[in-house]
Tab-separated table of C-alpha atoms in Angstrom:
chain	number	residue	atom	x	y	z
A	9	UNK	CA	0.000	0.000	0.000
A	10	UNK	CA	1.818	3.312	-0.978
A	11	UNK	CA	4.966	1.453	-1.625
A	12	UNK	CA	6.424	1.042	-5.022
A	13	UNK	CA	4.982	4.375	-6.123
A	14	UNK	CA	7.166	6.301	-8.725
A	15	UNK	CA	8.972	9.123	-8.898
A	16	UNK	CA	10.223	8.669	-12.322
A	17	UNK	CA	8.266	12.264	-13.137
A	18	UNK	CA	10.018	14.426	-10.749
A	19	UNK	CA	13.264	12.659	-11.760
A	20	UNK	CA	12.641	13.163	-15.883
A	21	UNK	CA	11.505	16.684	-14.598
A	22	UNK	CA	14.850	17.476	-12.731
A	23	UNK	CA	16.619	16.172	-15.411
A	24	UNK	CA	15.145	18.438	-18.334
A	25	UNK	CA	15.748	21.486	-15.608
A	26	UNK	CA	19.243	21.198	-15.503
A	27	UNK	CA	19.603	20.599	-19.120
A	28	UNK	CA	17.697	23.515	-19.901
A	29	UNK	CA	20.248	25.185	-17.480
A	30	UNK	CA	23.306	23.817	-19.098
A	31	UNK	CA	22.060	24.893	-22.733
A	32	UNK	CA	21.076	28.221	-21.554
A	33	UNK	CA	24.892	28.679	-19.691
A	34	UNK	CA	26.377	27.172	-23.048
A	35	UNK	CA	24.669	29.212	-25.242
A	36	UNK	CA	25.778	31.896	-23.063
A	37	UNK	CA	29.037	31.081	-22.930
A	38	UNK	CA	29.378	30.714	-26.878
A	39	UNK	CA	27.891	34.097	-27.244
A	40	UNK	CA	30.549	35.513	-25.004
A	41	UNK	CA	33.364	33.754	-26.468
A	42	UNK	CA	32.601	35.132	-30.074
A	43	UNK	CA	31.345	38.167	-28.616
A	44	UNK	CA	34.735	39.614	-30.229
A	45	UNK	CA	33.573	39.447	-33.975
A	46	UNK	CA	32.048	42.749	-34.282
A	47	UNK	CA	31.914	44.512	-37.945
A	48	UNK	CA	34.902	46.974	-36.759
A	49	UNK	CA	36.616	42.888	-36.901
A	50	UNK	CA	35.511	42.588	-40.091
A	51	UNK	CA	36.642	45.404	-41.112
A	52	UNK	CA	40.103	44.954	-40.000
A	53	UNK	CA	39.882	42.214	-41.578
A	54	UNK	CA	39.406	43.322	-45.029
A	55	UNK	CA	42.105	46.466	-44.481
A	56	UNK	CA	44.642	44.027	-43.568
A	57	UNK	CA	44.088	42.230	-46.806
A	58	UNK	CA	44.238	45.356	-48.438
A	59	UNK	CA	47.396	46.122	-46.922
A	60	UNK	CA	49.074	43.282	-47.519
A	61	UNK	CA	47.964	42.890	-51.241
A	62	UNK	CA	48.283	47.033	-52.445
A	63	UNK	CA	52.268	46.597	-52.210
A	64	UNK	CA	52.065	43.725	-54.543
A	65	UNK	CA	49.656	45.144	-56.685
A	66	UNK	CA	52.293	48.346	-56.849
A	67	UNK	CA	55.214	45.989	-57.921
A	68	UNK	CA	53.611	44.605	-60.285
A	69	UNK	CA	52.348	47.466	-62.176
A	70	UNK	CA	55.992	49.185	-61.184
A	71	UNK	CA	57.586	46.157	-63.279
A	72	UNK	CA	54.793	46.169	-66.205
A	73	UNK	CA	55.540	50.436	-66.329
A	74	UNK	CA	59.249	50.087	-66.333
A	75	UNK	CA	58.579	46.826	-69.384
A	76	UNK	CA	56.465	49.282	-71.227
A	77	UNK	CA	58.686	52.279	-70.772
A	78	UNK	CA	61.594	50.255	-72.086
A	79	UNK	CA	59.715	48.636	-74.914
A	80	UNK	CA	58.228	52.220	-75.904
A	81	UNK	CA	61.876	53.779	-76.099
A	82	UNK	CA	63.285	50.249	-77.885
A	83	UNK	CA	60.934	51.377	-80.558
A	84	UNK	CA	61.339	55.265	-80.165
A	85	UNK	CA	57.429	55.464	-78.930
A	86	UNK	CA	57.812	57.204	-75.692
A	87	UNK	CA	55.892	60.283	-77.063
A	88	UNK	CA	53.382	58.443	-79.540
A	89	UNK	CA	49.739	58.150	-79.073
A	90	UNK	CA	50.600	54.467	-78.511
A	91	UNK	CA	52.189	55.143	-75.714
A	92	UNK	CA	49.884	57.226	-73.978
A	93	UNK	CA	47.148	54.563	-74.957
A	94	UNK	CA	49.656	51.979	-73.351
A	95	UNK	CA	50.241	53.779	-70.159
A	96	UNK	CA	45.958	54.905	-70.337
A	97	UNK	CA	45.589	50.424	-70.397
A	98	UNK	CA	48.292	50.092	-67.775
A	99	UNK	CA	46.326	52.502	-65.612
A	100	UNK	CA	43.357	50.848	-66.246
A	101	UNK	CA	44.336	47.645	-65.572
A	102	UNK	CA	46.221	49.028	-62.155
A	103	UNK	CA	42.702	50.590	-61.544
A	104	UNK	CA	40.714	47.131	-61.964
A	105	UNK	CA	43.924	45.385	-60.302
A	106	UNK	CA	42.617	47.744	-57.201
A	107	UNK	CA	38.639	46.886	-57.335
A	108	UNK	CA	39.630	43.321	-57.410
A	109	UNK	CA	42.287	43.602	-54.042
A	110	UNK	CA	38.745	45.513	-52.583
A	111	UNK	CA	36.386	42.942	-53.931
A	112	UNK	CA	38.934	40.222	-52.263
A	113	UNK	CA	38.913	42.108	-48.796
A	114	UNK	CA	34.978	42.194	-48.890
A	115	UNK	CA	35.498	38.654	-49.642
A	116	UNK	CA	37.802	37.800	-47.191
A	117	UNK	CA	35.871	39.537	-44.190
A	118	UNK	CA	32.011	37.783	-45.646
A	119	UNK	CA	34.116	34.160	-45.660
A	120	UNK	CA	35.009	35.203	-42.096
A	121	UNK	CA	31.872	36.087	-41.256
A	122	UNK	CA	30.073	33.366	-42.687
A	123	UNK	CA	32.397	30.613	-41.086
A	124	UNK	CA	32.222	32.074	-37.524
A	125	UNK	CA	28.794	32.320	-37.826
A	126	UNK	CA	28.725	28.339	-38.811
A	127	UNK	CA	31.009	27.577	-36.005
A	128	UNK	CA	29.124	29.083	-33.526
A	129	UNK	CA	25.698	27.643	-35.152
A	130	UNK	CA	27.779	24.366	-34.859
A	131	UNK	CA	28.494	24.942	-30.890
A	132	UNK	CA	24.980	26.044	-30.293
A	133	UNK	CA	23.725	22.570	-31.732
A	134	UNK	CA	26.291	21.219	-29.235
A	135	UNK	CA	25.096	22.936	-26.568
A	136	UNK	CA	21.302	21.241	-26.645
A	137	UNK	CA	22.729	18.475	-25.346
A	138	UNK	CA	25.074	19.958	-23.529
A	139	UNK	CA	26.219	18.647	-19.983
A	140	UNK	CA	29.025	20.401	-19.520
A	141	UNK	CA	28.904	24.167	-20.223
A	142	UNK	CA	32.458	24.989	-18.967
A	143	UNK	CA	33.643	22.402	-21.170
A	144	UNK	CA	31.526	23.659	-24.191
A	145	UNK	CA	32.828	27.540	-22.979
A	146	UNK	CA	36.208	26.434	-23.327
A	147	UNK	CA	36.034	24.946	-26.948
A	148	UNK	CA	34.270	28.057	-28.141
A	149	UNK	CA	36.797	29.964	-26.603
A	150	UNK	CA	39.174	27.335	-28.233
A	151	UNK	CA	37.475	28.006	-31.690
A	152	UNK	CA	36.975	31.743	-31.821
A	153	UNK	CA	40.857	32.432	-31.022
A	154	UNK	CA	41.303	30.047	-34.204
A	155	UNK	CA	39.084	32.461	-36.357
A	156	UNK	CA	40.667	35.736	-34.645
A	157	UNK	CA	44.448	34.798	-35.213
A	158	UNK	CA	45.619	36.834	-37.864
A	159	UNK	CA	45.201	35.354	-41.246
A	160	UNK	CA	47.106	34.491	-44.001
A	161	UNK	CA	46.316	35.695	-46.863
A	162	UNK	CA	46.832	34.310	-50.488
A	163	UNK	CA	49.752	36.378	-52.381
A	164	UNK	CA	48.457	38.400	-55.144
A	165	UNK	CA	47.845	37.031	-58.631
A	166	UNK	CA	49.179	38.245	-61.613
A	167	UNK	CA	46.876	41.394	-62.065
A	168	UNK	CA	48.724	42.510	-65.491
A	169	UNK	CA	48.773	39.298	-67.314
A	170	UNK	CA	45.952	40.705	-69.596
A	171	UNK	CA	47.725	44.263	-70.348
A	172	UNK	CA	51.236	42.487	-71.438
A	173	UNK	CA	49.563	39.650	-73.184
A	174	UNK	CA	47.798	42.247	-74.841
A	175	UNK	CA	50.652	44.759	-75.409
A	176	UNK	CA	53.581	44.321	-74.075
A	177	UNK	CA	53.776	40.408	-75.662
A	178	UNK	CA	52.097	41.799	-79.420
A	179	UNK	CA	54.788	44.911	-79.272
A	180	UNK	CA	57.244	42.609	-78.451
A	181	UNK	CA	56.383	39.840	-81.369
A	182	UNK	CA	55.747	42.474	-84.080
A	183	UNK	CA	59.165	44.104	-83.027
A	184	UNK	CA	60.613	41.185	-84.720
A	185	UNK	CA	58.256	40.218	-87.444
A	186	UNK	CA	59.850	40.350	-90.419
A	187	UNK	CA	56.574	41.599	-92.267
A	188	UNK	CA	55.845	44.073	-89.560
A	189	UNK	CA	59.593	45.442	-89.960
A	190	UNK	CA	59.669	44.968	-93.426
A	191	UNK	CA	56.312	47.251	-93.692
A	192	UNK	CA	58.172	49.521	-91.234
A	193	UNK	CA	60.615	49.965	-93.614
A	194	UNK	CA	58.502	51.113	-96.402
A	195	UNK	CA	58.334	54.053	-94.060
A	196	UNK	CA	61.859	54.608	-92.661
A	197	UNK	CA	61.360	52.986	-89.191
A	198	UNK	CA	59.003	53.390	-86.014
A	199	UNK	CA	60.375	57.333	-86.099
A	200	UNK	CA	59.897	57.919	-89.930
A	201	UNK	CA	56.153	58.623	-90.565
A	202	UNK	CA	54.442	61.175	-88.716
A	203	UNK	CA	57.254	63.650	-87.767
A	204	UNK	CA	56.998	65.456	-84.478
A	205	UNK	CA	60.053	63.614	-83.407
A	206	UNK	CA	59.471	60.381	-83.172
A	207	UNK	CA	55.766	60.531	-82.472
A	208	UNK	CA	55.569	57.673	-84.679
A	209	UNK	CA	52.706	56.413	-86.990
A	210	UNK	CA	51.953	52.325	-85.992
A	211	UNK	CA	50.085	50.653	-88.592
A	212	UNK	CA	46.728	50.000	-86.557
A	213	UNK	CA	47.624	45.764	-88.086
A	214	UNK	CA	49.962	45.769	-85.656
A	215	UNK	CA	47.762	45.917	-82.484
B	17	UNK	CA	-31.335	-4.893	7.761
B	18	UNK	CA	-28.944	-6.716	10.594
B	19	UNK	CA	-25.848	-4.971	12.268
B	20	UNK	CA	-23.960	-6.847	10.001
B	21	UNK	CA	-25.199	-5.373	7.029
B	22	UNK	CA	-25.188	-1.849	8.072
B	23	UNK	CA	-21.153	-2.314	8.739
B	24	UNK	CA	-20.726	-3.618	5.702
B	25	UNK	CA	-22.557	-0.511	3.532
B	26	UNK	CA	-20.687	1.587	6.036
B	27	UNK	CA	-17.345	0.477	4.690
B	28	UNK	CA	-18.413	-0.028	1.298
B	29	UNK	CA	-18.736	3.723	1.562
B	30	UNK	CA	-15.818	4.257	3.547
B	31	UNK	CA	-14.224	2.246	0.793
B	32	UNK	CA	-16.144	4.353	-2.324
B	33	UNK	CA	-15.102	7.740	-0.583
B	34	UNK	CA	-11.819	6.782	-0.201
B	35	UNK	CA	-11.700	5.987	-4.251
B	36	UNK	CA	-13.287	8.947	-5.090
B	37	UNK	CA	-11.114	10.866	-3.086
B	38	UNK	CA	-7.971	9.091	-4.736
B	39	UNK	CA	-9.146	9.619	-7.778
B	40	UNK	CA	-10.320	13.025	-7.462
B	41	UNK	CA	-6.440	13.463	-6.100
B	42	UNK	CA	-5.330	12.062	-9.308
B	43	UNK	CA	-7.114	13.731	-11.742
B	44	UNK	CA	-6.370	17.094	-10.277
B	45	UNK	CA	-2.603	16.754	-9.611
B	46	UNK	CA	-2.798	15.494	-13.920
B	47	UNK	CA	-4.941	18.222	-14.974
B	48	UNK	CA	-2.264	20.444	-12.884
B	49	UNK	CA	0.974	19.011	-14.894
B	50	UNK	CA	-1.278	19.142	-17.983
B	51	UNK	CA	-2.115	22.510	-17.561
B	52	UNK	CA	1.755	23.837	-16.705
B	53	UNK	CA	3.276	22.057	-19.455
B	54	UNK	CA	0.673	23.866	-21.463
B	55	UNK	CA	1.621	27.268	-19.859
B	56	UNK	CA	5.335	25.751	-20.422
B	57	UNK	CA	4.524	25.134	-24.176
B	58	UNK	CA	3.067	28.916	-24.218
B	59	UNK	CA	6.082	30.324	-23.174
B	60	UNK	CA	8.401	28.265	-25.558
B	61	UNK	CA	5.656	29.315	-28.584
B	62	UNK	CA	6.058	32.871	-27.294
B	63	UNK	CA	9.744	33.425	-27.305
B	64	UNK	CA	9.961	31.020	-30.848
B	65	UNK	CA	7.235	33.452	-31.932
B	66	UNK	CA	9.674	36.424	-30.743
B	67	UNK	CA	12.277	34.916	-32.607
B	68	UNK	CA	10.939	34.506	-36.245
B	69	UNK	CA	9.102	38.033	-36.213
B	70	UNK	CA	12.730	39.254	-35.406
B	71	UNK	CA	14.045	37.081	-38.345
B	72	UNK	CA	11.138	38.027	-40.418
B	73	UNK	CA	11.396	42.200	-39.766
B	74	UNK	CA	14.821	41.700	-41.407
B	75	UNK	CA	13.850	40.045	-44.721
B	76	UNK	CA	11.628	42.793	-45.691
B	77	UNK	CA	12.097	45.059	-48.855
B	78	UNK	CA	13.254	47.699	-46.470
B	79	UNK	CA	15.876	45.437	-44.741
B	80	UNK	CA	17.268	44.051	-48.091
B	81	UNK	CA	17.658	47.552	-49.565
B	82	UNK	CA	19.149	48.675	-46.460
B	83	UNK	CA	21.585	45.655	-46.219
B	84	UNK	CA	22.313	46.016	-50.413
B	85	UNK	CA	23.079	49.884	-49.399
B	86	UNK	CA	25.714	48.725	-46.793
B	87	UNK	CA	27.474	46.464	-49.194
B	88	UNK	CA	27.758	49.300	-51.405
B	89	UNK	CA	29.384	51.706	-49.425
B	90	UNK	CA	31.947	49.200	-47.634
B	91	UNK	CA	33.250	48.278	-51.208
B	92	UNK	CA	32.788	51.544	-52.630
B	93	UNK	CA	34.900	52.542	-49.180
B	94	UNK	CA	37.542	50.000	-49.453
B	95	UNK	CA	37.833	50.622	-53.757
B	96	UNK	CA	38.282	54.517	-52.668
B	97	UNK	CA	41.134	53.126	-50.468
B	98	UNK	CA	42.826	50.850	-52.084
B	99	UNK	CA	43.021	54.045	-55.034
B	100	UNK	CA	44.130	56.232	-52.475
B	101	UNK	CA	47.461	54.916	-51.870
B	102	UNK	CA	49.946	56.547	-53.873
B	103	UNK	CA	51.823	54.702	-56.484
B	104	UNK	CA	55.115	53.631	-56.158
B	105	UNK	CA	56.546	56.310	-59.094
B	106	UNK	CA	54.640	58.903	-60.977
B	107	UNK	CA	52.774	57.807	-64.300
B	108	UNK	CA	54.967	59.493	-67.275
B	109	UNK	CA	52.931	62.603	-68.241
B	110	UNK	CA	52.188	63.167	-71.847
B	111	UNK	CA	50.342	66.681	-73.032
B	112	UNK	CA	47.379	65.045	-74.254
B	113	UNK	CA	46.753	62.195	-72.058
B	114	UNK	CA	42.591	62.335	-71.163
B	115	UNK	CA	42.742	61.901	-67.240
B	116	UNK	CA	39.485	62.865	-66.705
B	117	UNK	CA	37.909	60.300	-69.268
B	118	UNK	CA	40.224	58.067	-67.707
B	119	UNK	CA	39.146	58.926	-64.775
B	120	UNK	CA	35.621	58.839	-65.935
B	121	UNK	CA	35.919	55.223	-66.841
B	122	UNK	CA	37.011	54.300	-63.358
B	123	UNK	CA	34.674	55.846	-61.563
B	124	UNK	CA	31.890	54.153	-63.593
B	125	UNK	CA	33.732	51.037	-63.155
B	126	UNK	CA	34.464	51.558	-59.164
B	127	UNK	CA	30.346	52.526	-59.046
B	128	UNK	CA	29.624	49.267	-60.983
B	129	UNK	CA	31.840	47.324	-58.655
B	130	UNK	CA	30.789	48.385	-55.518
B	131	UNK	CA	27.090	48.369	-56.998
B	132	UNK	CA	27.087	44.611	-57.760
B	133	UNK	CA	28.803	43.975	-54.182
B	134	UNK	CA	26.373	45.178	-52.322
B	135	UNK	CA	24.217	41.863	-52.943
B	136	UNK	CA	26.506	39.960	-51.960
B	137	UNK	CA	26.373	41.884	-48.665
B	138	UNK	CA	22.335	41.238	-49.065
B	139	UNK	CA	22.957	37.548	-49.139
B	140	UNK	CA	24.870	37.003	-46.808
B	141	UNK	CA	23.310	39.141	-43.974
B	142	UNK	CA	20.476	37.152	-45.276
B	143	UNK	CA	22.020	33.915	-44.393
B	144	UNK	CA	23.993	34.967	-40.921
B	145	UNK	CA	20.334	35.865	-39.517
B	146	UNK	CA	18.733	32.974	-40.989
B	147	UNK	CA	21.262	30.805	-39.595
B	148	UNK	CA	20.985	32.725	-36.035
B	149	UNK	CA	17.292	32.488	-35.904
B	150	UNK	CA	17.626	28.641	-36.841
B	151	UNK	CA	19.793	28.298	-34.086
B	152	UNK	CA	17.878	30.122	-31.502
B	153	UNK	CA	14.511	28.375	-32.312
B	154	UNK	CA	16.742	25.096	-32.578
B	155	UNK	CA	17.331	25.835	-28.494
B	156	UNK	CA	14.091	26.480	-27.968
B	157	UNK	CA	12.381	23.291	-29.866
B	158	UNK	CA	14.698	20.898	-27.735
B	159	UNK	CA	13.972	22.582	-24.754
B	160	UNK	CA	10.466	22.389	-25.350
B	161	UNK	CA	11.010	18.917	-26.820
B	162	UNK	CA	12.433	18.062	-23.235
B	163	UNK	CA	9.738	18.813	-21.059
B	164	UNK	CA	7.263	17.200	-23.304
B	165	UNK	CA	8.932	14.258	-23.044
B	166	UNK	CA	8.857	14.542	-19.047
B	167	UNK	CA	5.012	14.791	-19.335
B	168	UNK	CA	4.410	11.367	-19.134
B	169	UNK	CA	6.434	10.508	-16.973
B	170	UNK	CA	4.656	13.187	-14.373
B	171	UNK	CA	1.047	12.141	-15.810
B	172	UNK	CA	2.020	8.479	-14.695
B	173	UNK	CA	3.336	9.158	-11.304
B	174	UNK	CA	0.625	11.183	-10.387
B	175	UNK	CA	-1.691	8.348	-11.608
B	176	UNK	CA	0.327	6.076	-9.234
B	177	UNK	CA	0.271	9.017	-6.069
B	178	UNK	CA	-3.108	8.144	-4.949
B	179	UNK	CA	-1.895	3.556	-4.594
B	180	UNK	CA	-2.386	3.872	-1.244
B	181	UNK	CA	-5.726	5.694	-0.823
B	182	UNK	CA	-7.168	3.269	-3.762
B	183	UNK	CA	-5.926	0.164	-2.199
B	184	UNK	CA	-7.175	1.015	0.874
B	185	UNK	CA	-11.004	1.910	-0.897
B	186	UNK	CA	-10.475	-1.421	-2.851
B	187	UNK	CA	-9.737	-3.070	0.788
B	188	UNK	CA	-12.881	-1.401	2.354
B	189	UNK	CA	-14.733	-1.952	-0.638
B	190	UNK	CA	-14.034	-5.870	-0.250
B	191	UNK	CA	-14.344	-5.798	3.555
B	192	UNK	CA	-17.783	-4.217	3.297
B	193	UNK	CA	-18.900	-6.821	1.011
B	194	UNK	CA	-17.975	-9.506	2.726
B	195	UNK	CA	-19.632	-7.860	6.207
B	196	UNK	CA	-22.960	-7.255	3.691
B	197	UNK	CA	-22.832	-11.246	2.878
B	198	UNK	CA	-22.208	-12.093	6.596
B	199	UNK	CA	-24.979	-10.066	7.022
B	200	UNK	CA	-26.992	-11.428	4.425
B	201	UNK	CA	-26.649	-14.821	6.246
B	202	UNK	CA	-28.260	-13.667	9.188
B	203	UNK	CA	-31.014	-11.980	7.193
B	204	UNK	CA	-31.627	-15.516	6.168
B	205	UNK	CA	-31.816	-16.749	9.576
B	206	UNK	CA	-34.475	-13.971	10.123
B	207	UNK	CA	-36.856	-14.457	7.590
B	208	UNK	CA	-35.319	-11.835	5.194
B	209	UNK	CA	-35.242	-12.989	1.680
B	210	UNK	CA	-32.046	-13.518	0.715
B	211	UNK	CA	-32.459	-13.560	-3.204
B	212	UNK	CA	-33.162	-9.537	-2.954
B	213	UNK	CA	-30.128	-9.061	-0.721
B	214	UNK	CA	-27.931	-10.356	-3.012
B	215	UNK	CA	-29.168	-9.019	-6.439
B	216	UNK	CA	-29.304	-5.401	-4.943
B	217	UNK	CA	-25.755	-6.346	-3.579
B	218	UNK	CA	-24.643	-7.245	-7.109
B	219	UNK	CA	-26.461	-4.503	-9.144
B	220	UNK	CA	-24.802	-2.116	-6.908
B	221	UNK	CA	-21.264	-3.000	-6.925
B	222	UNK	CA	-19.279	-1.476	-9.851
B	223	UNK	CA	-16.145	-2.453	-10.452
B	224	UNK	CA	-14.973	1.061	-11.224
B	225	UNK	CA	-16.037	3.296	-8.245
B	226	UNK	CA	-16.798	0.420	-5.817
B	227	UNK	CA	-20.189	0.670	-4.076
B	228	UNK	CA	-22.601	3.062	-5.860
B	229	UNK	CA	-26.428	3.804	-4.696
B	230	UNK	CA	-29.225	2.637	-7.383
B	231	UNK	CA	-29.634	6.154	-7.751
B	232	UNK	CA	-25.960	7.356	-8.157
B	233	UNK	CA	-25.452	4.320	-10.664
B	234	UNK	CA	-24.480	6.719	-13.468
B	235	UNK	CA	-20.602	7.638	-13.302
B	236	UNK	CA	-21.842	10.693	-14.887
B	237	UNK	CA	-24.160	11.827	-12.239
B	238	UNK	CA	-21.929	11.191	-9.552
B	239	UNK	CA	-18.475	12.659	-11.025
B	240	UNK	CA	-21.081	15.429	-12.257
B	241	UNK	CA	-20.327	14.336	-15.786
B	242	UNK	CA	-17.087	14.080	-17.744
């Protein structure tokens, strides 16, 4: 009478209290351990990206202006249309070369973004069966420093291929065509049509 | 109606107040842990409820604009400094070099840039809240998914609270029938006709609710209905 009576309820009901405590302190805890990644992170983010790629980007047009330069005065251009056309594309390419570098830092800080936000989504899911928030504190702790040590980023493409494909390797191969010289010929060299010293008539064939 | 019998209604009744009691007991203290896992479930809805209408206020035509606008400006921003820094040598000057259609063309170009990054900004704001309010409600289902699953387990306890009181009406019950039958005998050592003794005896008796009187028969009338 009265014995054997269960108290399997109360038990179960304890139970699901102190889970929903431990999820609630886990959750907690996650949210304080990426509490860090605030859009002024981001944004450092993407400006050390930018930092680290401009110099790069700078040699590389440095090296395609000094290849142009020299390729303009091998053929006595340096004051031709061509070559302010030339140094117009170089600019534009440096210019695009620039909007790509900023298109990669927005890139580089929404990939950020979008895998801290996964990871913590991930430790969340964790946390709903959670027994342990301390534990589950300390991984997310664990995991955010992973995402906040400083990256490393990619080195820079080639940002010029286009331009000297497009110039610099056509001046370069019609320099030494024999058609192309033996049409320049016809008209005394790069410096002997046009006048204006040396502002030079290109046959538009050649580009 | 010999001494006997009247100690045996007497603990039938005993017995049938003690099982109503019980019951009574039990069907409160279930009602009770039906009734706050509903409030529970309420509160759960509620702060789900909170949750999505958040989630939802951002997807509107105003929020994706907004978020499209942001995009914009933080690439247009970073373009504008990435051109700001100053090259490594100056750019050879010529006399009729066009600088400001040059300049013309990347400015369209920068606009265009920054304009077509700023839905990228869209989606993915887009997916970080989605992804937030999926994890949120995700908290919130298990939790609630929890304490449904302790329901049961509380409904059937409380149906088991009230052993004691029901064995003991069960006990009276029996003890008051066997009194009535001792009683009964004597009635048929007085002259009292048996035969009606025991058919009113076994009309009466309900398995359910122990003793009942003829006119408290229905379950209904006496629980005053379901």
């Amino acid at each position: 009478m009265g014995c054997g009576s269960s108290n399997a309820g109360d038990q179960l009901a304890g139970q699901q209290a102190q889970q929903q405590q431990w999820t609630d302190q886990s959750v907690q805890n996650i949210n304080n351990a990426f509490a860090g990644f605030t859009p002024q992170f981001y944004q450092g983010v993407g400006q050390a990206y930018q930092n680290y790629q401009m110099p790069l980007l700078q040699q590389q047009y440095q090296s395609n202006k000094d290849q142009t330069g020299f390729k303009l005065a091998d053929q006595g251009l340096q004051n031709s249309s061509q070559a302010q056309n030339m140094y117009n594309q170089l600019n534009q390419a440096n210019s695009q070369g620039q909007q790509q570098i900023a298109q990669g830092a927005l890139g580089q800080q929404q990939t950020l973004q979008q895998q801290v936000s996964n990871e913590q989504a991930n430790l969340i899911g964790q946390a709903q069966t959670a027994t342990n928030p301390s534990a589950i504190g300390q991984q997310a702790i664990s995991n955010a420093a992973s995402f906040a040590a400083p990256s490393s980023f990619q080195p820079l493409g080639q940002m010029f291929n286009n331009y000297a494909t497009q110039y610099l390797g056509n001046q370069q191969n019609n320099a030494y065509n024999p058609a192309t010289l033996a049409l320049l010929s016809q008209y005394g060299g790069y410096g002997g049509y046009g006048g204006g010293g040396g502002g030079g008539y290109i046959p538009k064939a050649m580009y | 109606m010999g001494c006997g019998t009247i100690a045996g209604l007497a603990l039938t009744a005993a017995g049938t107040g003690a099982n109503m009691y019980a019951n009574n007991q039990v069907r409160g203290k279930m009602n009770d842990l039906t009734n706050q896992e509903l409030a529970r479930n309420q509160g759960f809805e509620q702060k789900a409820q909170g949750v999505f209408n958040n989630s939802l206020q951002q997807s509107t035509p105003q929020a994706a604009n907004q978020q499209i606008g942001q995009g914009q400006q933080q690439l247009a921003g970073l373009i504008q400094n990435a051109q700001q820094v100053p090259l490594s040598s100056s750019t050879p000057s010529f006399g009729n070099v066009n600088t400001m259609a040059e300049g013309a063309k990347t400015a369209m170009s920068n606009k265009a840039a920054s304009d077509l990054g700023g839905y990228s900004n869209y989606t993915l704001q887009q997916r970080l809240k989605d992804q937030q309010a999926g994890s949120q409600l995700g908290v919130i289902g298990s939790e609630a998914q929890g304490w449904a699953n302790v329901l049961p387990a509380q409904l059937q306890q409380a149906q088991g609270s009230q052993q004691g009181l029901q064995s003991l009406g069960a006990l009276l019950n029996a003890a008051g029938m066997l009194t009535g039958l001792s009683g009964w005998g004597s009635a048929a050592t007085s002259g009292i006709d048996p035969g009606v003794n025991s058919a009113v005896n076994a009309a009466n008796f309900n398995n359910n609710v122990g003793w009942m009187y003829p006119a408290l028969q229905s379950p209904g009338a006496l629980y005053g209905g379901y």
